[in-house]
Amino acid sequence: MIQPEVSSPAQERRLAAIAAASATAFRHSAYHQVRAEDVAELVRLPRKGTRGKARSAVWLYNEVRSRRVLVALALKHAFEEFAADDPEPSPPETVTDAETLVAAALHRIAAFSQAERFLVGQVRLGIGDISTSEKRPASQQSSPAWPDGPYGQAAESGWEGRVTAYAQHLAARIETAVSAVAVPPEGWARRSAERLSELAFRALADDADAAMERQAEALAAYWFERDVVPLAGQWASRLRTAERAAALAVHDHAGPRIKAAALEQVLRILIDGTPLTARAIRVAAELAQLLESTAGRGDSVGDLRLLCDVESRHGLLLLRLGDPAEALSRLERSREVAVKLPDVEEAESYIARAEHNIADALIAMGRPVEGAALLQKVEAARASDVPAEGVSPRWRRLTLTRQAAVRAAIRSGRVVRGVLLAEEVLRDRVKRLGPGNVNTASARVALAEALLAAGDPIHARRHLLEAMSCRAQHLPASGYWRQYDNVRLAETDLTAGFPALAVNTLAESVVSTPWFRQWVSRRLSEEAAIVHAQALTACGSAEAALGLLDRLSPGDRAASRARAEALLSLGRADEAAAVLESVAEIERKLGDDFPAQAHTLLLAARTADARGRAADSESLAAALEAMAGAELDPQHPSVLAGRLATAARRVQAGLVGEVPDLLGPLLSRTPLDHARPALAEGHPLLTEARALAARLGTPVPAATADQLWEDI
């Protein structure tokens, strides 16, 4: 037996030399005529000063232990020679392209099988051969230890009676092909390639006279259903069928409406069940262009309606990917088309949908107050004639608008209103849909976001986890919404004072992969990177945070603030100040993204303190305080964070008399309009404020002491 410690690069080199010798032997002689001595004499491997001296049969047996290994190595070497100059595969654009890529690789293997027909026949005979020693009842041979290189893997498979000579070639193409649908787990491509290599060898060796193209396509189809569909989901099979129908319409020179119908089906599958936002955008753009030409010929109502719908979906997809400006353009085009619809009621409905989506784009562009005003208009239009019970299209549209209003309120700095709106939406959906519906879960996510913005990360986390449990049963794991939940969970953990949890969540999530950024959402990927960087800074790894932020697109305000935090943590306050000044310049032009402006002011005040510029710090703190009431809720967490920082400066300056008034809003347990105090129990700001008050002997309001009535 070969001991484990012998497994090494040197062993891999010996197996490679044996593979070359075996290929030469089995190419020219039938399997049963090739002796171990014949192969050993062909091995050329330097040994202790000698060059290429032949080895003995005993040496060969100690290396391979079985004739099965000899033929497996022979096939591996022969195929590596055959495919040595094959180009690297190009990434596929469609699911059909992915299957075609693997079919092309299998066709190449089929061509090799034809070119090396005699050798393949000898391998077919030898791979099932069992040595006499293995047949003995008393024989208890254990598996040899093989190196973890290409030839070691081929030898290991040969020992087990399997042929994986094609696996290395297939694995690279499978990994590229599957990038069109999902991120596979580690080792998935290799396992899939080994399985397909074995199948390809058996099929091609056992039926050497069949048409190579048909064999390759059949094996690729089996691979797709066996490996890709379980990995990605059943949608992959449906999408492949729809893509083929669309390709057939183009191939047969079908009319524009037939092409449009085929593309519409592809788009519907992409939107309804897949994570492939970028692919859906390309299909939507192609379909919109086709419909523009069709609608222009006679302004058919059906064509106008479909064009309006496609442009709306196109805009939402662009918004999800991370291009709000182009999304706004597409959504405005949808509104223009809706105006042309002859039915007034239908036109108003389509216009309301377009304006709802335009408001979402405005919020994403940092214009939440403008978006909130537009949503109020849409809500007023949609609120009429909505049944008090049941699930109707009118109610569905209205509840979506109210959910969007939650986002607008949060981003406008009106977090108390955001919580109230979110609770109302959730109650309504629980009543009409039940607590386990996926759309109820979406309302619960909205409530979690509102609670987080309103200073209650603990309850936000509870609602978020409940929603995630529900959404996991209905939505693809690598899709936008499941990863959106992961980012929100990391953000919640960071706000609650547990940055290490945030780092772990994002480090292990699909949202942090290049695949997600390319295919699903660049915007969400960058949000995740920003939260990840903030968490790394909080964990004391600011250099790693800067490295992560360096990969992001320049000009993102949130990324710049995260960069300033990291620089400040490293003691590079002057650099942080320069970054924040550039952010402030951009925000002065935006006008109504008040929470972001408050965050910038808060960081700028901290930076001024670090630079020893007390006057600048006081000026920035005063500007932040001035936002309370007029632009932000009076007890907005950013305002309270500013007051806590000011209180700390007062203590440092010996002006402790002002501290109680500054800490009062943070310490207060009086419920606000949303029936919660400004900072919930467990919030880090509340903990810091209590610690500072305790140092100064300032009275701290006690938390409500609840008592179980049954125990009274």
Tab-separated table of C-alpha atoms in Angstrom, residues 281 310-335 354-365:
chain	number	residue	atom	x	y	z
A	281	ILE	CA	-33.109	44.029	-18.728
A	310	VAL	CA	-42.789	46.329	-20.705
A	311	GLU	CA	-41.355	49.818	-20.199
A	312	SER	CA	-42.632	49.784	-16.620
A	313	ARG	CA	-40.977	46.438	-15.943
A	314	HIS	CA	-37.854	47.597	-17.750
A	315	GLY	CA	-37.622	50.617	-15.467
A	316	LEU	CA	-38.101	48.559	-12.309
A	317	LEU	CA	-35.401	46.134	-13.425
A	318	LEU	CA	-32.973	48.978	-14.084
A	319	LEU	CA	-33.792	50.387	-10.663
A	320	ARG	CA	-33.057	47.031	-9.057
A	321	LEU	CA	-29.808	46.635	-10.973
A	322	GLY	CA	-28.611	50.069	-9.890
A	323	ASP	CA	-29.272	52.561	-12.702
A	324	PRO	CA	-31.985	54.871	-11.296
A	325	ALA	CA	-31.469	57.605	-13.908
A	326	GLU	CA	-32.122	55.266	-16.840
A	327	ALA	CA	-34.911	53.623	-14.827
A	328	LEU	CA	-36.585	57.015	-14.454
A	329	SER	CA	-36.340	57.540	-18.211
A	330	ARG	CA	-38.028	54.187	-18.957
A	331	LEU	CA	-40.749	54.802	-16.371
A	332	GLU	CA	-41.505	58.220	-17.795
A	333	ARG	CA	-41.785	56.590	-21.218
A	334	SER	CA	-44.275	54.128	-19.712
A	335	ARG	CA	-46.347	57.069	-18.479
A	354	ALA	CA	-45.985	54.553	-13.721
A	355	GLU	CA	-46.022	57.376	-11.172
A	356	HIS	CA	-45.767	54.911	-8.281
A	357	ASN	CA	-42.640	53.468	-9.884
A	358	ILE	CA	-41.282	56.931	-10.706
A	359	ALA	CA	-41.592	57.769	-7.010
A	360	ASP	CA	-39.530	54.675	-6.173
A	361	ALA	CA	-36.864	55.864	-8.611
A	362	LEU	CA	-36.852	59.328	-7.048
A	363	ILE	CA	-36.347	57.799	-3.598
A	364	ALA	CA	-33.421	55.744	-4.915
A	365	MET	CA	-31.911	58.879	-6.481
